[in-house]
Coordinates of C-alpha atoms and ligand atoms in Angstrom, one line a residue:
X564 CA 189.6 -67.1 -60.0
X565 CA 189.1 -66.5 -56.3
X566 CA 187.3 -63.4 -55.1
X567 CA 190.2 -62.5 -52.7
X568 CA 192.7 -60.4 -54.6
X569 CA 195.6 -62.7 -55.7
X570 CA 194.4 -65.6 -53.6
X571 CA 193.5 -68.8 -55.3
X572 CA 190.1 -70.3 -54.7
X573 CA 190.6 -73.2 -52.3
X574 CA 188.9 -76.5 -52.1
X575 CA 188.6 -77.4 -48.4
X576 CA 187.8 -80.8 -47.0
X577 CA 186.3 -80.3 -43.5
X578 CA 186.2 -83.3 -41.2
X579 CA 184.1 -83.3 -38.0
X580 CA 181.8 -80.7 -39.5
X581 CA 179.1 -81.3 -36.9
X582 CA 181.3 -80.8 -33.8
X583 CA 181.6 -77.6 -31.8
X584 CA 184.5 -76.2 -33.8
X585 CA 183.5 -78.0 -37.1
X586 CA 180.1 -76.3 -37.1
X587 CA 181.6 -72.9 -36.6
X588 CA 184.2 -73.6 -39.4
X589 CA 181.4 -74.3 -41.9
X590 CA 180.7 -70.6 -41.8
X591 CA 184.2 -69.1 -41.4
X592 CA 185.8 -71.2 -44.2
X593 CA 183.3 -70.3 -46.8
X594 CA 185.0 -67.0 -48.0
X595 CA 188.1 -69.1 -48.8
X596 CA 186.5 -71.3 -51.4
X597 CA 184.5 -74.5 -51.7
X598 CA 183.9 -76.3 -48.5
X599 CA 183.3 -80.1 -48.6
X600 CA 181.9 -81.2 -45.3
X601 CA 182.4 -84.7 -43.9
X602 CA 180.5 -86.0 -40.9
X603 CA 180.2 -89.3 -39.2
X604 CA 177.3 -90.1 -41.6
X605 CA 179.7 -89.7 -44.6
X606 CA 182.6 -91.6 -43.1
X607 CA 182.6 -93.2 -39.7
X608 CA 186.3 -92.9 -38.7
X609 CA 186.1 -95.9 -36.4
X610 CA 185.7 -98.0 -39.5
X611 CA 189.3 -97.1 -40.4
X612 CA 190.5 -99.9 -38.1
X613 CA 189.1 -102.4 -40.6
X614 CA 189.5 -100.3 -43.8
X615 CA 192.5 -98.1 -43.3
X616 CA 192.4 -96.9 -47.0
X617 CA 189.0 -95.2 -46.9
X618 CA 190.3 -91.9 -45.7
X619 CA 193.0 -91.8 -48.4
X620 CA 190.3 -92.7 -51.0
X621 CA 188.1 -89.9 -49.7
X622 CA 190.9 -87.3 -49.9
X623 CA 192.1 -88.4 -53.4
X624 CA 188.5 -88.2 -54.6
X625 CA 187.8 -84.7 -53.2
X626 CA 191.3 -83.5 -54.1
X627 CA 191.3 -80.6 -51.5
X628 CA 193.9 -77.9 -51.4
X629 CA 193.3 -77.6 -47.6
X630 CA 192.2 -80.3 -45.1
X631 CA 190.7 -79.0 -41.8
X632 CA 190.4 -81.8 -39.2
X633 CA 187.8 -80.8 -36.6
X634 CA 187.0 -84.5 -35.9
X635 CA 188.3 -86.1 -32.7
X636 CA 187.6 -88.5 -29.9
X637 CA 186.8 -85.8 -27.2
X638 CA 185.3 -87.9 -24.4
X639 CA 188.2 -87.4 -22.0
X640 CA 187.1 -89.8 -19.3
X641 CA 185.6 -92.4 -21.6
X642 CA 189.0 -92.6 -23.4
X643 CA 190.5 -94.3 -20.4
X644 CA 188.3 -97.3 -21.1
X645 CA 188.5 -97.0 -24.9
X646 CA 192.1 -96.3 -25.6
X647 CA 192.1 -98.0 -29.0
X648 CA 189.3 -95.9 -30.4
X649 CA 190.8 -92.7 -28.9
X650 CA 194.1 -93.6 -30.5
X651 CA 192.6 -94.4 -33.9
X652 CA 190.8 -91.0 -34.1
X653 CA 193.3 -88.8 -32.3
X654 CA 196.6 -90.3 -33.1
X655 CA 196.3 -92.3 -36.4
X656 CA 193.7 -90.2 -38.3
X657 CA 195.9 -87.1 -38.3
X658 CA 198.8 -89.1 -39.7
X659 CA 196.6 -90.7 -42.4
X660 CA 195.3 -87.2 -43.3
X661 CA 198.9 -85.9 -43.3
X662 CA 200.1 -88.6 -45.7
X663 CA 197.1 -88.1 -48.0
X664 CA 197.6 -84.3 -48.0
X665 CA 201.3 -84.6 -48.7
X666 CA 200.7 -86.7 -51.8
X667 CA 198.3 -83.9 -53.1
X668 CA 200.4 -81.0 -52.0
X669 CA 197.5 -79.9 -49.7
X670 CA 198.0 -78.4 -46.2
X671 CA 196.3 -79.7 -43.0
X672 CA 194.9 -77.8 -40.1
X673 CA 194.4 -79.8 -36.9
X674 CA 193.5 -79.1 -33.3
X675 CA 195.2 -80.2 -30.2
X676 CA 194.9 -79.6 -26.5
X677 CA 196.3 -78.2 -23.3
X678 CA 196.0 -81.8 -22.0
X679 CA 199.4 -82.6 -23.7
X680 CA 200.9 -80.9 -20.6
X681 CA 201.0 -82.2 -17.0
X682 CA 200.1 -78.8 -15.6
X683 CA 202.9 -78.7 -13.2
X684 CA 204.6 -75.6 -14.7
X685 CA 204.3 -72.4 -12.6
X686 CA 203.5 -70.1 -15.5
X687 CA 201.8 -70.2 -18.9
X688 CA 202.9 -73.0 -21.3
X689 CA 204.5 -72.0 -24.6
X690 CA 204.9 -74.2 -27.6
X691 CA 208.4 -75.3 -26.8
X692 CA 207.6 -76.5 -23.3
X693 CA 208.1 -80.2 -22.4
X694 CA 204.9 -82.2 -23.0
X695 CA 203.8 -84.9 -20.5
X696 CA 200.2 -85.9 -20.9
X697 CA 198.4 -87.4 -17.9
X698 CA 195.6 -89.2 -19.7
X699 CA 194.8 -91.6 -22.6
X700 CA 193.2 -88.6 -24.3
X701 CA 196.2 -86.3 -23.8
X702 CA 198.6 -89.0 -25.0
X703 CA 196.5 -89.7 -28.1
X704 CA 196.3 -86.0 -29.0
X705 CA 200.1 -85.6 -28.5
X706 CA 200.7 -88.6 -30.7
X707 CA 198.4 -87.1 -33.4
X708 CA 200.5 -83.9 -33.4
X709 CA 203.5 -86.2 -34.1
X710 CA 202.0 -88.3 -36.8
X711 CA 200.6 -85.3 -38.7
X712 CA 203.8 -83.3 -38.5
X713 CA 205.9 -86.3 -39.5
X714 CA 203.8 -86.9 -42.6
X715 CA 202.9 -83.4 -43.8
X716 CA 205.2 -80.4 -43.8
X717 CA 202.5 -77.9 -44.5
X718 CA 200.5 -78.3 -41.3
X719 CA 199.1 -76.0 -38.7
X720 CA 198.3 -77.5 -35.3
X721 CA 196.3 -75.3 -32.9
X722 CA 196.4 -76.3 -29.2
X723 CA 193.3 -75.0 -27.5
X724 CA 191.4 -75.5 -24.2
X725 CA 188.0 -75.5 -22.7
X726 CA 186.1 -75.2 -26.0
X727 CA 182.7 -73.6 -25.8
X728 CA 180.2 -73.3 -28.7
X729 CA 176.5 -73.1 -29.5
X730 CA 176.5 -76.5 -31.2
X731 CA 177.5 -79.7 -29.4
X732 CA 178.0 -80.4 -25.7
X733 CA 180.2 -78.4 -23.4
X734 CA 180.7 -77.3 -19.7
X735 CA 178.7 -74.0 -20.2
X736 CA 175.6 -75.9 -21.5
X737 CA 175.9 -78.4 -18.6
X738 CA 176.1 -75.5 -16.1
X739 CA 173.0 -73.9 -17.6
X740 CA 171.1 -77.1 -17.2
X741 CA 172.2 -77.7 -13.7
X742 CA 171.5 -74.1 -12.6
X743 CA 167.9 -74.5 -13.7
X744 CA 167.4 -78.0 -12.1
X745 CA 169.5 -78.1 -9.0
X746 CA 169.8 -76.5 -5.6
X747 CA 173.5 -76.9 -5.1
X748 CA 176.6 -77.5 -7.2
X749 CA 180.2 -78.2 -6.3
X750 CA 182.7 -77.3 -9.0
X751 CA 186.5 -77.7 -9.0
X752 CA 188.4 -74.5 -8.5
X753 CA 192.0 -75.6 -8.7
X754 CA 192.3 -76.1 -12.5
X755 CA 193.3 -72.9 -14.3
X756 CA 192.6 -72.3 -18.0
X757 CA 190.9 -70.2 -20.6
X758 CA 187.4 -71.0 -22.1
X759 CA 187.8 -70.6 -25.8
X760 CA 184.9 -70.2 -28.1
X761 CA 184.4 -72.3 -31.2
X762 CA 183.8 -69.1 -33.2
X763 CA 187.2 -67.7 -32.1
X764 CA 188.9 -70.9 -33.2
X765 CA 187.0 -71.0 -36.5
X766 CA 187.6 -67.3 -37.3
X767 CA 191.2 -67.4 -36.4
X768 CA 191.7 -70.6 -38.5
X769 CA 190.2 -68.9 -41.5
X770 CA 192.2 -65.7 -41.0
X771 CA 195.5 -67.7 -40.8
X772 CA 194.6 -69.9 -43.7
X773 CA 194.1 -66.7 -45.8
X774 CA 197.8 -66.0 -45.2
X775 CA 199.2 -69.6 -45.2
X776 CA 197.2 -71.6 -47.8
X777 CA 199.4 -70.4 -50.7
X778 CA 202.7 -70.7 -48.8
X779 CA 205.4 -73.3 -49.7
X780 CA 206.6 -76.0 -47.4
X781 CA 209.7 -74.0 -46.7
X782 CA 207.7 -71.2 -44.9
X783 CA 208.8 -71.3 -41.3
X784 CA 205.3 -70.4 -40.1
X785 CA 203.9 -73.9 -40.5
X786 CA 203.8 -75.7 -37.2
X787 CA 202.3 -75.8 -33.7
X788 CA 200.6 -72.8 -32.1
X789 CA 198.7 -72.2 -28.8
X790 CA 195.3 -70.7 -29.6
X791 CA 193.2 -69.8 -26.7
X792 CA 191.2 -66.7 -25.6
X793 CA 193.0 -64.2 -23.4
X794 CA 192.8 -64.2 -19.6
X795 CA 192.3 -67.2 -17.3
X796 CA 189.8 -68.6 -14.8
X797 CA 189.0 -71.8 -13.0
X798 CA 186.0 -74.1 -13.5
X799 CA 184.2 -72.8 -10.4
X800 CA 184.6 -69.1 -11.3
X801 CA 183.7 -69.9 -14.9
X802 CA 180.5 -71.7 -13.7
X803 CA 179.6 -68.7 -11.4
X804 CA 180.2 -66.3 -14.3
X805 CA 178.0 -68.3 -16.7
X806 CA 175.2 -68.6 -14.2
X807 CA 175.3 -64.9 -13.2
X808 CA 175.2 -63.8 -16.9
X809 CA 172.4 -66.3 -17.7
X810 CA 170.3 -64.9 -14.8
X811 CA 170.8 -61.4 -16.2
X812 CA 169.7 -62.6 -19.6
X813 CA 166.4 -63.8 -18.1
X814 CA 167.1 -67.6 -17.8
X815 CA 165.0 -69.3 -15.1
X816 CA 167.9 -70.0 -12.8
X817 CA 167.0 -71.9 -9.7
X818 CA 170.4 -72.1 -7.9
X819 CA 171.6 -69.4 -5.6
X820 CA 175.1 -68.0 -6.2
X821 CA 176.3 -69.0 -2.7
X822 CA 175.1 -72.6 -3.4
X823 CA 177.8 -72.9 -6.1
X824 CA 180.7 -74.0 -4.0
X825 CA 184.3 -74.7 -4.9
X826 CA 185.9 -78.1 -4.5
X827 CA 189.4 -79.5 -5.2
X828 CA 190.3 -81.8 -8.1
X829 CA 191.5 -84.4 -5.5
X830 CA 188.1 -84.5 -3.9
X831 CA 186.2 -85.0 -7.2
X832 CA 187.3 -88.4 -8.7
X833 CA 187.0 -88.9 -12.4
X834 CA 188.5 -91.5 -14.7
X835 CA 191.1 -89.2 -16.5
X836 CA 193.6 -87.0 -14.7
X837 CA 193.5 -83.4 -15.8
X838 CA 196.4 -80.9 -15.6
X839 CA 195.9 -78.3 -12.8
X840 CA 197.5 -75.6 -15.0
X841 CA 196.1 -75.4 -18.5
X842 CA 197.2 -71.8 -19.1
X843 CA 198.7 -71.4 -22.6
X844 CA 200.9 -68.5 -23.7
X845 CA 199.7 -67.2 -27.1
X846 CA 202.6 -64.8 -27.9
X847 CA 203.8 -67.0 -30.8
X848 CA 200.5 -66.9 -32.7
X849 CA 199.8 -63.3 -31.9
X850 CA 203.3 -62.1 -33.1
X851 CA 203.5 -64.4 -36.2
X852 CA 200.1 -63.4 -37.6
X853 CA 199.5 -60.0 -35.9
X854 CA 196.4 -61.2 -34.1
X855 CA 194.6 -59.8 -31.1
X856 CA 192.8 -62.5 -29.0
X857 CA 189.8 -61.3 -26.9
X858 CA 189.3 -62.1 -23.3
X859 CA 187.5 -65.4 -22.7
X860 CA 184.4 -63.7 -21.5
X861 CA 183.8 -62.2 -24.9
X862 CA 183.3 -65.6 -26.5
X863 CA 181.3 -66.9 -23.5
X864 CA 179.0 -63.9 -23.6
X865 CA 178.5 -64.4 -27.3
X866 CA 177.5 -68.1 -26.9
X867 CA 175.1 -67.2 -24.0
X868 CA 173.5 -64.5 -26.1
X869 CA 173.0 -66.9 -29.0
X870 CA 171.6 -69.6 -26.8
X871 CA 169.3 -67.1 -25.2
X872 CA 167.8 -66.1 -28.6
X873 CA 167.4 -69.6 -29.8
Ligands
NAP1954 N1 186.2 -79.6 -26.4 C1 187.2 -79.1 -25.7 O1 187.1 -78.6 -24.6 C2 188.6 -79.2 -26.3 C3 189.7 -78.8 -25.6 C4 190.9 -78.8 -26.2 C5 191.1 -79.2 -27.5 N2 190.0 -79.7 -28.2 C6 190.2 -80.2 -29.5 O2 189.5 -79.3 -30.4 C7 189.0 -80.1 -31.6 C8 187.5 -79.9 -31.8 O3 186.8 -80.2 -30.6 P1 185.3 -80.0 -30.4 O4 185.0 -79.5 -29.1 O5 184.7 -79.3 -31.6 O6 184.8 -81.6 -30.4 P2 183.4 -82.2 -30.6 O7 182.3 -81.2 -30.5 O8 183.4 -83.4 -29.8 O9 183.5 -82.7 -32.2 C9 184.2 -83.8 -32.6 C10 183.7 -84.2 -33.9 O10 184.3 -85.5 -34.2 C11 183.3 -86.3 -34.8 N3 183.6 -87.7 -34.5 C12 183.9 -88.3 -33.4 N4 184.0 -89.7 -33.6 C13 183.8 -89.9 -34.9 C14 183.8 -91.0 -35.8 N5 184.1 -92.2 -35.3 N6 183.7 -90.8 -37.1 C15 183.4 -89.6 -37.6 N7 183.4 -88.5 -36.9 C16 183.6 -88.6 -35.5 C17 182.1 -86.0 -34.0 O11 181.0 -86.5 -34.8 P3 179.5 -86.6 -34.1 O12 179.0 -85.2 -34.1 O13 178.8 -87.4 -35.0 O14 179.7 -87.2 -32.7 C18 182.2 -84.5 -33.9 O15 181.6 -83.9 -35.0 C19 189.4 -81.5 -31.3 O16 190.6 -81.8 -31.9 C20 189.6 -81.6 -29.8 O17 190.5 -82.6 -29.4 C21 188.7 -79.6 -27.6

């Protein structure tokens, strides 16, 4: 018997448990039931190219009622040079998980990205907008949405952006380091989006699973949702915000505010093309599940405070 009234105790297989989102999920999924964590040490997903059955074997052994896939190939620029590996992890693994889950009657939670869009829309993207990824990473993630949804009816795909957490690497941590070491920084100011905290993603995932885990395949709420913090910013404004907050929190910041200058994406060549507009409309998830999503600064402040204490 579960401790939540009327809700069955779940068995949850969590993949990518050491990533930014995976780490946060270890905590938030606990109240739902037993969480079985899987990291690269337990199963290196790159080995699936040679042994495609090993994921199915793992799933049939654990027999989860819920699979949460926080694993992914997330090195956006490196993916341009390693498309096979990016595709294996981001496109094929979700399909393999979907097939294994469908056999067991389990549901699958998976994460996707703003990079499925080309960023040319004037306003915020909703779930029904035309996709058109600009990079190997974006294409591999879009393909993963397709393989999962084709194999498993009971799926939830959360498209998110600019993930920031205490564990793992991210833009905020890079900025904190640069701000202590460097005299000047140039940051792109023409990409719009919303930094979204790993904790917000993990808590919202748990809240929605409380509602959905027991629902049948016919429930119309299975599907794709945008899931990002409220508000929007650009990388330059985000960097300045992080550095100003860190200074207030007592970090030994060397860089002066005016030495953090804006630049354009076109002037900052990287391997993968990013969308200029990554703003995602969250009406669908808010209305369907009655959620309020906090401003992006709430999650960023929380990460900064935790990093300051540690
Ligand atoms: N980060 C972002 O800004 C962002 C933006 C939009 C969407 N997303 C999506 O959000 C989800 C979570 O992202 P995140 O930021 O938490 O990513 P992350 O911190 O990079 O975590 C990814 C996890 O996948 C694991 N992994 C990678 N290659 C593996 C392999 N060959 N075998 C086994 N495990 C492997 C990593 O293991 P190790 O720890 O051992 O490397 C890590 O735990 C992903 O689906 C991502 O595409 C992220």
